[in-house]
Amino acid sequence: MLSGMKQNLLIGLWLILSMVSVFAQDEALIGNYQLDNNQTISIAKFEFSTDFKPLIFTNFTTGRLGIITSDGSDKFVSGVGLLVNEPIDVRINFTRNKDGKVAGVSYQEGTSSTINGKKIEHKSKEINIQNGEAKLSGTLLIPNSKGKHPAIILLHGSGSLSRTSFGPFPYFFLSQGFAVLIYDKRGAGLSEPKDKRATLAEMRSDAIAGINFLKKRKDISKIGLWGTSQGGYLAGLVASKNKDVGFVINQSGMAVTAAEQDVYRVQSEMKADNFTDTEIAEAVEFTKLQLEVGSTGENWQELEKLSQKYKDRSWLDYVYTPASLNEVKKVWQTDFGIDATNSYKDVKCPVLALFGGLDTSTPVDATIANIKKNLINNKNLQIVTFPKANHSFLEGETGGKSELPKTKRFVPDLFVEMEKWLRKFK
């Protein structure tokens, strides 16, 4: 959700203020809890960065979420914002049975009454999928009920991300009766080869390997895909002409070129965070030249001169600043050179496309237009736009990076819409 210098400063500040290190949290707490008022909350790890993976709670009815901390007991608290831990606004106490196993929870939000609940048991299996030179390390979550279950594979956004980057979403789909496959990207977590960014073709191949893995299991029925950001358009590429994909959920995934998307992102994020027109123009100038250098391999010296000229600008955290010509060319190949305009062409299965009205990363209008064009003959396309949602579907006012620490919930209708749409696949 956050990146660059601001992310590091915010995380550092949060850690200083926190009552206890978040790295020693009890793994036994992770999972879903059914409250007595029929709401479901999840406890999950969330990967803000490779060194910061705290526990977060999410209420799938209200959308409320936050980092939870403890003094070492089973009593946890959360603040008034995602990265604002004071004043305390949520209290979550866990209870254990006579064997010491976590069995229940009490949940209090704000000044409302405390609500009790029980932990929903599920099966969790660590898996490895071999795909050519790659070994994908992951987790398969399975509902505790008997019989076959529909399954869903979760596809990452951009970057070197492990399975914990999905936060609460695996547990939302688990709560809906789906088996959930999550895995570390190549070069991330426990997956191999190490320290290697996957190309788009490799990511597509890895997702298909995940489908083939699930097809061999006797406890799995229909298989679908959910992808966020980069994973959203990757889901379309995987589902194209693929009869094994039963449905797709695209959450914030673009359907434009990555270069077009990055220019849009710089403009939109900076505008949302109240930069001047002059500052935005400078950042866009730098971004366009960086993209040109990456695509052609030429004009590196001009980019170095521009980097020197703008070295003290406050907007540098909003742009990609390569350290070498080789680096910028490599990033063009793995990221900025991608054309997702027709990523949903030839997708025959049902598609749910979800977008935020405050998305400062994905050009929503252009993306929706291209998805509709791609799926003009697909009668099972549903598109939903949430006016107050940012790129991560957190509820906001501007969609800018500066408001992220204060956000306190997903737009609540996000989970409602997915729950309604998924009923047909159970």
Tab-separated table of C-alpha atoms in Angstrom:
chain	number	residue	atom	x	y	z
A	1	MET	CA	0.000	0.000	0.000
A	2	LEU	CA	2.866	2.355	0.738
A	3	SER	CA	6.262	2.768	-0.927
A	4	GLY	CA	9.532	4.678	-0.714
A	5	MET	CA	10.763	7.137	1.873
A	6	LYS	CA	7.334	7.976	3.304
A	7	GLN	CA	6.621	4.300	3.891
A	8	ASN	CA	9.881	3.815	5.787
A	9	LEU	CA	9.332	6.898	7.944
A	10	LEU	CA	5.761	5.937	8.787
A	11	ILE	CA	6.679	2.373	9.613
A	12	GLY	CA	9.612	3.513	11.737
A	13	LEU	CA	7.398	5.928	13.648
A	14	TRP	CA	4.730	3.311	14.136
A	15	LEU	CA	7.250	0.820	15.501
A	16	ILE	CA	8.631	3.341	17.975
A	17	LEU	CA	5.156	4.096	19.315
A	18	SER	CA	3.980	0.501	19.372
A	19	MET	CA	3.780	-1.308	22.684
A	20	VAL	CA	5.462	-4.450	21.449
A	21	SER	CA	7.295	-5.819	18.440
A	22	VAL	CA	4.867	-7.105	15.832
A	23	PHE	CA	7.249	-9.819	14.699
A	24	ALA	CA	6.521	-12.163	17.628
A	25	GLN	CA	2.776	-12.481	17.115
A	26	ASP	CA	1.017	-15.766	17.760
A	27	GLU	CA	0.467	-17.651	14.478
A	28	ALA	CA	-2.360	-19.529	16.191
A	29	LEU	CA	-4.506	-16.387	16.084
A	30	ILE	CA	-4.624	-16.304	12.274
A	31	GLY	CA	-7.946	-17.245	10.688
A	32	ASN	CA	-11.643	-16.347	10.710
A	33	TYR	CA	-13.949	-15.748	13.658
A	34	GLN	CA	-17.752	-15.867	13.549
A	35	LEU	CA	-19.228	-13.248	15.887
A	36	ASP	CA	-22.546	-13.676	17.670
A	37	ASN	CA	-24.055	-10.890	15.517
A	38	ASN	CA	-23.262	-12.945	12.358
A	39	GLN	CA	-20.355	-10.731	11.345
A	40	THR	CA	-17.052	-12.365	10.409
A	41	ILE	CA	-13.651	-10.954	11.286
A	42	SER	CA	-10.294	-12.261	10.126
A	43	ILE	CA	-6.831	-12.111	11.630
A	44	ALA	CA	-4.046	-12.238	9.048
A	45	LYS	CA	-0.496	-11.153	8.454
A	46	PHE	CA	-0.078	-8.308	5.991
A	47	GLU	CA	3.130	-7.533	4.113
A	48	PHE	CA	3.739	-3.778	4.179
A	49	SER	CA	7.383	-4.539	3.323
A	50	THR	CA	9.720	-7.532	3.548
A	51	ASP	CA	10.632	-6.481	7.102
A	52	PHE	CA	7.206	-5.376	8.307
A	53	LYS	CA	4.464	-8.021	8.393
A	54	PRO	CA	2.196	-7.257	11.343
A	55	LEU	CA	-1.077	-8.913	12.224
A	56	ILE	CA	-4.150	-7.064	11.000
A	57	PHE	CA	-7.836	-7.586	11.691
A	58	THR	CA	-10.586	-7.085	9.120
A	59	ASN	CA	-14.344	-7.013	9.658
A	60	PHE	CA	-15.886	-8.321	6.435
A	61	THR	CA	-19.228	-6.648	7.206
A	62	THR	CA	-18.120	-3.128	8.136
A	63	GLY	CA	-14.812	-3.160	6.249
A	64	ARG	CA	-12.982	-1.986	9.386
A	65	LEU	CA	-9.325	-2.987	9.540
A	66	GLY	CA	-6.176	-2.175	11.456
A	67	ILE	CA	-2.892	-3.421	12.836
A	68	ILE	CA	-3.297	-5.203	16.163
A	69	THR	CA	-0.697	-5.208	18.937
A	70	SER	CA	-0.425	-6.819	22.344
A	71	ASP	CA	1.633	-6.595	25.500
A	72	GLY	CA	2.347	-10.309	25.158
A	73	SER	CA	-1.016	-11.595	26.364
A	74	ASP	CA	-4.080	-12.570	24.322
A	75	LYS	CA	-5.437	-9.027	24.640
A	76	PHE	CA	-4.915	-6.948	21.489
A	77	VAL	CA	-5.717	-3.381	20.533
A	78	SER	CA	-5.833	-1.285	17.372
A	79	GLY	CA	-5.812	2.468	16.797
A	80	VAL	CA	-7.961	4.880	14.816
A	81	GLY	CA	-6.133	4.379	11.506
A	82	LEU	CA	-4.156	1.789	9.601
A	83	LEU	CA	-0.835	3.278	10.786
A	84	VAL	CA	-2.200	5.396	13.636
A	85	ASN	CA	-2.165	3.299	16.799
A	86	GLU	CA	-3.365	5.933	19.280
A	87	PRO	CA	-5.919	6.533	20.603
A	88	ILE	CA	-7.098	2.939	20.939
A	89	ASP	CA	-10.316	2.338	19.003
A	90	VAL	CA	-10.652	-1.456	18.758
A	91	ARG	CA	-10.125	-4.142	21.413
A	92	ILE	CA	-9.822	-7.817	20.510
A	93	ASN	CA	-9.351	-10.443	23.217
A	94	PHE	CA	-8.737	-14.078	22.334
A	95	THR	CA	-9.814	-17.037	24.458
A	96	ARG	CA	-8.295	-20.513	24.591
A	97	ASN	CA	-9.677	-23.920	25.445
A	98	LYS	CA	-8.292	-26.200	28.141
A	99	ASP	CA	-5.621	-27.426	25.728
A	100	GLY	CA	-4.345	-23.892	25.151
A	101	LYS	CA	-5.723	-23.698	21.611
A	102	VAL	CA	-7.295	-20.433	20.435
A	103	ALA	CA	-11.038	-21.067	20.338
A	104	GLY	CA	-12.845	-17.751	20.589
A	105	VAL	CA	-12.733	-13.980	20.581
A	106	SER	CA	-14.360	-10.888	22.048
A	107	TYR	CA	-14.514	-7.849	19.773
A	108	GLN	CA	-15.237	-4.231	20.616
A	109	GLU	CA	-15.213	-1.416	18.064
A	110	GLY	CA	-15.267	2.149	19.387
A	111	THR	CA	-17.798	2.605	22.191
A	112	SER	CA	-20.074	-0.196	20.970
A	113	SER	CA	-20.851	-3.262	23.049
A	114	THR	CA	-18.426	-6.167	23.185
A	115	ILE	CA	-19.378	-9.048	20.889
A	116	ASN	CA	-18.209	-12.608	21.458
A	117	GLY	CA	-17.410	-15.121	18.760
A	118	LYS	CA	-15.911	-18.493	17.891
A	119	LYS	CA	-12.947	-19.368	15.722
A	120	ILE	CA	-13.859	-21.084	12.450
A	121	GLU	CA	-11.557	-24.034	11.962
A	122	HIS	CA	-9.991	-24.682	8.558
A	123	LYS	CA	-7.269	-26.826	7.044
A	124	SER	CA	-3.973	-25.311	5.957
A	125	LYS	CA	-1.453	-27.176	3.823
A	126	GLU	CA	2.008	-25.914	2.847
A	127	ILE	CA	2.653	-26.797	-0.792
A	128	ASN	CA	5.353	-26.574	-3.462
A	129	ILE	CA	4.583	-26.384	-7.178
A	130	GLN	CA	7.359	-27.119	-9.647
A	131	ASN	CA	7.094	-25.164	-12.898
A	132	GLY	CA	10.191	-25.610	-15.026
A	133	GLU	CA	13.096	-23.962	-13.204
A	134	ALA	CA	10.715	-22.319	-10.756
A	135	LYS	CA	9.542	-23.746	-7.463
A	136	LEU	CA	6.486	-21.927	-6.136
A	137	SER	CA	6.118	-22.137	-2.375
A	138	GLY	CA	2.612	-21.543	-1.126
A	139	THR	CA	-0.309	-22.396	1.106
A	140	LEU	CA	-3.591	-24.106	0.321
A	141	LEU	CA	-6.417	-23.117	2.656
A	142	ILE	CA	-9.403	-25.488	2.704
A	143	PRO	CA	-12.751	-25.115	4.519
A	144	ASN	CA	-13.332	-27.663	7.262
A	145	SER	CA	-16.573	-28.917	5.696
A	146	LYS	CA	-16.742	-32.258	3.883
A	147	GLY	CA	-16.979	-32.782	0.148
A	148	LYS	CA	-15.609	-30.891	-2.831
A	149	HIS	CA	-15.001	-27.168	-2.711
A	150	PRO	CA	-14.696	-24.550	-5.432
A	151	ALA	CA	-11.210	-23.040	-5.445
A	152	ILE	CA	-9.745	-19.637	-6.152
A	153	ILE	CA	-6.141	-18.715	-6.940
A	154	LEU	CA	-4.984	-15.278	-5.782
A	155	LEU	CA	-2.657	-13.339	-8.099
A	156	HIS	CA	-0.275	-10.660	-6.816
A	157	GLY	CA	0.096	-7.014	-7.659
A	158	SER	CA	3.458	-5.751	-8.935
A	159	GLY	CA	6.698	-6.198	-7.033
A	160	SER	CA	8.486	-9.053	-5.283
A	161	LEU	CA	5.658	-10.167	-3.030
A	162	SER	CA	5.108	-13.143	-0.774
A	163	ARG	CA	1.790	-14.802	0.067
A	164	THR	CA	1.305	-12.507	3.096
A	165	SER	CA	0.812	-9.530	0.756
A	166	PHE	CA	-2.792	-10.677	0.245
A	167	GLY	CA	-3.656	-9.752	3.834
A	168	PRO	CA	-7.282	-10.635	4.660
A	169	PHE	CA	-8.409	-11.643	1.161
A	170	PRO	CA	-7.527	-15.369	1.395
A	171	TYR	CA	-9.617	-15.554	4.556
A	172	PHE	CA	-12.543	-13.724	2.977
A	173	PHE	CA	-12.746	-16.310	0.199
A	174	LEU	CA	-12.243	-19.073	2.765
A	175	SER	CA	-15.229	-17.682	4.703
A	176	GLN	CA	-17.302	-18.054	1.525
A	177	GLY	CA	-16.587	-21.783	1.308
A	178	PHE	CA	-13.748	-21.623	-1.226
A	179	ALA	CA	-10.423	-23.406	-1.090
A	180	VAL	CA	-7.745	-20.748	-1.565
A	181	LEU	CA	-4.330	-21.139	-3.189
A	182	ILE	CA	-1.736	-18.460	-2.441
A	183	TYR	CA	1.961	-18.596	-3.283
A	184	ASP	CA	5.099	-16.488	-3.113
A	185	LYS	CA	6.106	-14.897	-6.408
A	186	ARG	CA	9.310	-16.052	-8.061
A	187	GLY	CA	12.184	-14.375	-6.256
A	188	ALA	CA	10.071	-13.655	-3.164
A	189	GLY	CA	9.496	-15.511	0.075
A	190	LEU	CA	10.390	-19.186	-0.227
A	191	SER	CA	9.832	-19.464	-3.979
A	192	GLU	CA	12.716	-20.092	-6.362
A	193	PRO	CA	14.786	-18.991	-8.200
A	194	LYS	CA	15.797	-16.416	-5.624
A	195	ASP	CA	16.304	-12.722	-6.379
A	196	LYS	CA	14.762	-12.912	-9.853
A	197	ARG	CA	11.852	-10.761	-10.988
A	198	ALA	CA	9.397	-12.790	-13.045
A	199	THR	CA	8.385	-11.676	-16.515
A	200	LEU	CA	4.701	-11.430	-17.436
A	201	ALA	CA	4.989	-14.666	-19.408
A	202	GLU	CA	6.504	-16.400	-16.371
A	203	MET	CA	3.777	-15.079	-14.072
A	204	ARG	CA	1.136	-16.382	-16.487
A	205	SER	CA	2.894	-19.745	-16.631
A	206	ASP	CA	3.074	-19.918	-12.827
A	207	ALA	CA	-0.652	-19.216	-12.493
A	208	ILE	CA	-1.438	-21.970	-14.998
A	209	ALA	CA	0.805	-24.295	-12.971
A	210	GLY	CA	-1.364	-23.436	-9.965
A	211	ILE	CA	-4.483	-24.357	-11.932
A	212	ASN	CA	-2.945	-27.683	-12.957
A	213	PHE	CA	-2.001	-28.361	-9.329
A	214	LEU	CA	-5.610	-27.861	-8.207
A	215	LYS	CA	-7.038	-29.922	-11.078
A	216	LYS	CA	-5.230	-32.986	-9.726
A	217	ARG	CA	-6.926	-32.729	-6.329
A	218	LYS	CA	-10.109	-34.760	-5.827
A	219	ASP	CA	-11.477	-32.287	-3.261
A	220	ILE	CA	-11.593	-29.359	-5.732
A	221	SER	CA	-14.426	-28.601	-8.161
A	222	LYS	CA	-14.544	-25.327	-10.126
A	223	ILE	CA	-11.400	-23.130	-10.240
A	224	GLY	CA	-11.435	-19.329	-10.436
A	225	LEU	CA	-8.974	-16.441	-10.281
A	226	TRP	CA	-8.819	-13.233	-8.255
A	227	GLY	CA	-6.173	-10.656	-9.028
A	228	THR	CA	-5.412	-7.212	-7.701
A	229	SER	CA	-3.603	-4.484	-9.660
A	230	GLN	CA	-1.051	-6.320	-11.843
A	231	GLY	CA	-2.777	-9.544	-10.835
A	232	GLY	CA	-6.044	-8.171	-12.185
A	233	TYR	CA	-4.878	-8.019	-15.774
A	234	LEU	CA	-2.790	-11.163	-15.324
A	235	ALA	CA	-6.028	-12.981	-14.447
A	236	GLY	CA	-7.424	-12.006	-17.840
A	237	LEU	CA	-4.330	-13.252	-19.658
A	238	VAL	CA	-4.499	-16.574	-17.799
A	239	ALA	CA	-8.231	-17.021	-18.424
A	240	SER	CA	-7.988	-16.184	-22.136
A	241	LYS	CA	-8.803	-19.314	-24.167
A	242	ASN	CA	-8.482	-21.374	-20.956
A	243	LYS	CA	-11.443	-23.688	-20.317
A	244	ASP	CA	-10.101	-24.608	-16.876
A	245	VAL	CA	-10.853	-21.119	-15.485
A	246	GLY	CA	-14.439	-20.954	-14.251
A	247	PHE	CA	-14.550	-17.281	-13.257
A	248	VAL	CA	-12.382	-14.188	-12.792
A	249	ILE	CA	-12.437	-11.285	-10.332
A	250	ASN	CA	-10.358	-8.304	-11.457
A	251	GLN	CA	-9.753	-5.871	-8.603
A	252	SER	CA	-8.107	-2.628	-9.830
A	253	GLY	CA	-6.330	-4.361	-12.714
A	254	MET	CA	-5.527	-2.050	-15.625
A	255	ALA	CA	-6.400	-2.580	-19.289
A	256	VAL	CA	-3.981	-0.012	-20.738
A	257	THR	CA	-0.220	0.006	-21.343
A	258	ALA	CA	1.952	0.023	-18.224
A	259	ALA	CA	3.698	3.158	-19.497
A	260	GLU	CA	0.361	4.964	-19.820
A	261	GLN	CA	-0.600	3.739	-16.367
A	262	ASP	CA	2.591	5.034	-14.748
A	263	VAL	CA	2.215	8.534	-16.186
A	264	TYR	CA	-1.389	8.551	-14.958
A	265	ARG	CA	-0.262	7.367	-11.512
A	266	VAL	CA	2.314	10.135	-11.118
A	267	GLN	CA	-0.174	12.811	-12.163
A	268	SER	CA	-3.046	11.485	-10.051
A	269	GLU	CA	-1.114	10.730	-6.855
A	270	MET	CA	0.600	14.120	-6.863
A	271	LYS	CA	-2.631	15.978	-7.613
A	272	ALA	CA	-4.384	14.142	-4.770
A	273	ASP	CA	-1.541	15.134	-2.428
A	274	ASN	CA	-1.775	18.823	-3.415
A	275	PHE	CA	1.400	19.274	-5.461
A	276	THR	CA	1.498	22.304	-7.746
A	277	ASP	CA	0.981	22.093	-11.514
A	278	THR	CA	4.667	22.945	-11.983
A	279	GLU	CA	5.799	20.124	-9.703
A	280	ILE	CA	3.497	17.647	-11.443
A	281	ALA	CA	4.809	18.733	-14.858
A	282	GLU	CA	8.409	18.181	-13.706
A	283	ALA	CA	7.623	14.707	-12.381
A	284	VAL	CA	5.779	13.760	-15.568
A	285	GLU	CA	8.699	15.040	-17.663
A	286	PHE	CA	11.072	12.842	-15.667
A	287	THR	CA	8.759	9.812	-15.888
A	288	LYS	CA	8.278	10.078	-19.646
A	289	LEU	CA	12.036	10.323	-20.227
A	290	GLN	CA	12.650	7.371	-17.926
A	291	LEU	CA	10.113	5.333	-19.918
A	292	GLU	CA	11.744	6.384	-23.196
A	293	VAL	CA	15.186	5.339	-21.951
A	294	GLY	CA	13.832	1.998	-20.767
A	295	SER	CA	12.132	1.235	-24.069
A	296	THR	CA	14.922	2.389	-26.414
A	297	GLY	CA	18.103	2.102	-24.354
A	298	GLU	CA	18.993	5.620	-25.492
A	299	ASN	CA	19.314	9.055	-23.809
A	300	TRP	CA	20.592	7.713	-20.484
A	301	GLN	CA	22.857	10.742	-20.071
A	302	GLU	CA	19.861	13.063	-20.474
A	303	LEU	CA	18.070	11.158	-17.719
A	304	GLU	CA	21.133	11.464	-15.472
A	305	LYS	CA	21.193	15.222	-16.072
A	306	LEU	CA	17.507	15.493	-15.258
A	307	SER	CA	18.031	13.404	-12.108
A	308	GLN	CA	20.733	15.813	-11.001
A	309	LYS	CA	18.552	18.824	-11.794
A	310	TYR	CA	15.651	17.477	-9.735
A	311	LYS	CA	17.666	15.730	-6.988
A	312	ASP	CA	16.186	17.851	-4.189
A	313	ARG	CA	12.569	17.823	-5.357
A	314	SER	CA	9.955	16.759	-2.839
A	315	TRP	CA	8.159	14.695	-5.496
A	316	LEU	CA	10.962	12.152	-5.997
A	317	ASP	CA	9.121	9.629	-3.835
A	318	TYR	CA	6.375	9.561	-6.484
A	319	VAL	CA	8.565	8.495	-9.426
A	320	TYR	CA	10.810	5.586	-10.291
A	321	THR	CA	14.470	6.665	-10.258
A	322	PRO	CA	16.727	3.992	-11.826
A	323	ALA	CA	20.340	3.652	-10.719
A	324	SER	CA	21.722	2.478	-14.056
A	325	LEU	CA	20.884	1.999	-17.716
A	326	ASN	CA	20.819	-1.769	-17.270
A	327	GLU	CA	18.352	-1.416	-14.422
A	328	VAL	CA	15.913	0.794	-16.311
A	329	LYS	CA	16.044	-1.504	-19.357
A	330	LYS	CA	15.372	-4.539	-17.168
A	331	VAL	CA	12.441	-2.864	-15.408
A	332	TRP	CA	11.011	-1.946	-18.812
A	333	GLN	CA	11.092	-5.629	-19.761
A	334	THR	CA	9.449	-6.833	-16.536
A	335	ASP	CA	7.079	-3.956	-15.802
A	336	PHE	CA	6.764	-0.803	-17.884
A	337	GLY	CA	6.867	-2.512	-21.280
A	338	ILE	CA	3.673	-4.466	-20.602
A	339	ASP	CA	0.630	-3.781	-22.782
A	340	ALA	CA	-2.530	-4.888	-20.964
A	341	THR	CA	-4.943	-3.162	-23.363
A	342	ASN	CA	-6.318	-6.471	-24.651
A	343	SER	CA	-5.688	-8.585	-21.552
A	344	TYR	CA	-9.343	-9.699	-21.446
A	345	LYS	CA	-9.668	-10.564	-25.118
A	346	ASP	CA	-11.001	-14.114	-25.631
A	347	VAL	CA	-12.058	-14.556	-21.979
A	348	LYS	CA	-15.241	-16.653	-22.081
A	349	CYS	CA	-15.899	-17.225	-18.376
A	350	PRO	CA	-17.866	-14.874	-16.053
A	351	VAL	CA	-15.905	-11.758	-15.041
A	352	LEU	CA	-16.427	-9.402	-12.100
A	353	ALA	CA	-14.431	-6.189	-12.536
A	354	LEU	CA	-14.101	-3.944	-9.464
A	355	PHE	CA	-12.699	-0.417	-9.482
A	356	GLY	CA	-12.284	2.529	-7.132
A	357	GLY	CA	-13.439	6.020	-7.962
A	358	LEU	CA	-10.373	7.372	-6.115
A	359	ASP	CA	-7.874	5.044	-7.801
A	360	THR	CA	-4.732	7.069	-8.483
A	361	SER	CA	-2.851	4.120	-10.008
A	362	THR	CA	-5.194	2.598	-12.582
A	363	PRO	CA	-6.819	4.801	-15.273
A	364	VAL	CA	-10.303	3.510	-14.464
A	365	ASP	CA	-12.312	5.052	-17.325
A	366	ALA	CA	-9.895	3.889	-20.029
A	367	THR	CA	-9.606	0.469	-18.394
A	368	ILE	CA	-13.366	-0.058	-18.222
A	369	ALA	CA	-13.753	1.006	-21.856
A	370	ASN	CA	-11.126	-1.509	-22.989
A	371	ILE	CA	-12.526	-4.343	-20.865
A	372	LYS	CA	-15.992	-3.745	-22.324
A	373	LYS	CA	-14.480	-3.776	-25.816
A	374	ASN	CA	-12.565	-6.992	-25.058
A	375	LEU	CA	-15.660	-8.686	-23.627
A	376	ILE	CA	-18.292	-7.321	-25.999
A	377	ASN	CA	-19.545	-10.866	-26.650
A	378	ASN	CA	-19.295	-12.021	-23.035
A	379	LYS	CA	-22.756	-11.845	-21.457
A	380	ASN	CA	-21.381	-12.578	-17.989
A	381	LEU	CA	-19.473	-9.354	-17.341
A	382	GLN	CA	-20.298	-7.281	-14.268
A	383	ILE	CA	-18.472	-4.009	-13.541
A	384	VAL	CA	-18.793	-2.222	-10.198
A	385	THR	CA	-17.156	1.096	-9.308
A	386	PHE	CA	-16.943	2.217	-5.673
A	387	PRO	CA	-16.796	6.046	-5.545
A	388	LYS	CA	-14.857	6.257	-2.249
A	389	ALA	CA	-12.365	3.432	-2.917
A	390	ASN	CA	-8.678	3.955	-3.643
A	391	HIS	CA	-6.455	1.526	-5.565
A	392	SER	CA	-6.351	-0.856	-2.577
A	393	PHE	CA	-10.109	-0.445	-1.991
A	394	LEU	CA	-9.531	1.420	1.229
A	395	GLU	CA	-12.109	4.129	1.855
A	396	GLY	CA	-10.652	7.588	1.327
A	397	GLU	CA	-11.302	11.198	0.461
A	398	THR	CA	-8.612	11.872	-2.157
A	399	GLY	CA	-6.998	8.533	-2.996
A	400	GLY	CA	-3.579	10.101	-2.352
A	401	LYS	CA	-0.644	8.438	-0.618
A	402	SER	CA	-0.620	10.947	2.223
A	403	GLU	CA	-4.003	9.826	3.582
A	404	LEU	CA	-3.149	6.115	3.717
A	405	PRO	CA	-1.952	6.043	7.368
A	406	LYS	CA	-5.312	7.429	8.511
A	407	THR	CA	-7.527	5.067	6.520
A	408	LYS	CA	-9.497	2.735	8.743
A	409	ARG	CA	-11.551	0.460	6.536
A	410	PHE	CA	-12.143	-1.103	3.172
A	411	VAL	CA	-15.194	0.255	1.408
A	412	PRO	CA	-17.748	-2.041	3.117
A	413	ASP	CA	-19.690	-2.946	-0.025
A	414	LEU	CA	-16.575	-4.545	-1.524
A	415	PHE	CA	-17.057	-7.798	0.360
A	416	VAL	CA	-20.851	-7.641	-0.049
A	417	GLU	CA	-20.569	-7.414	-3.846
A	418	MET	CA	-18.079	-10.271	-4.058
A	419	GLU	CA	-20.179	-12.438	-1.736
A	420	LYS	CA	-23.304	-11.951	-3.875
A	421	TRP	CA	-21.455	-12.598	-7.129
A	422	LEU	CA	-19.679	-15.712	-5.856
A	423	ARG	CA	-22.887	-17.505	-4.833
A	424	LYS	CA	-23.361	-18.888	-8.347
A	425	PHE	CA	-20.042	-20.763	-8.156
A	426	LYS	CA	-20.545	-22.588	-4.861
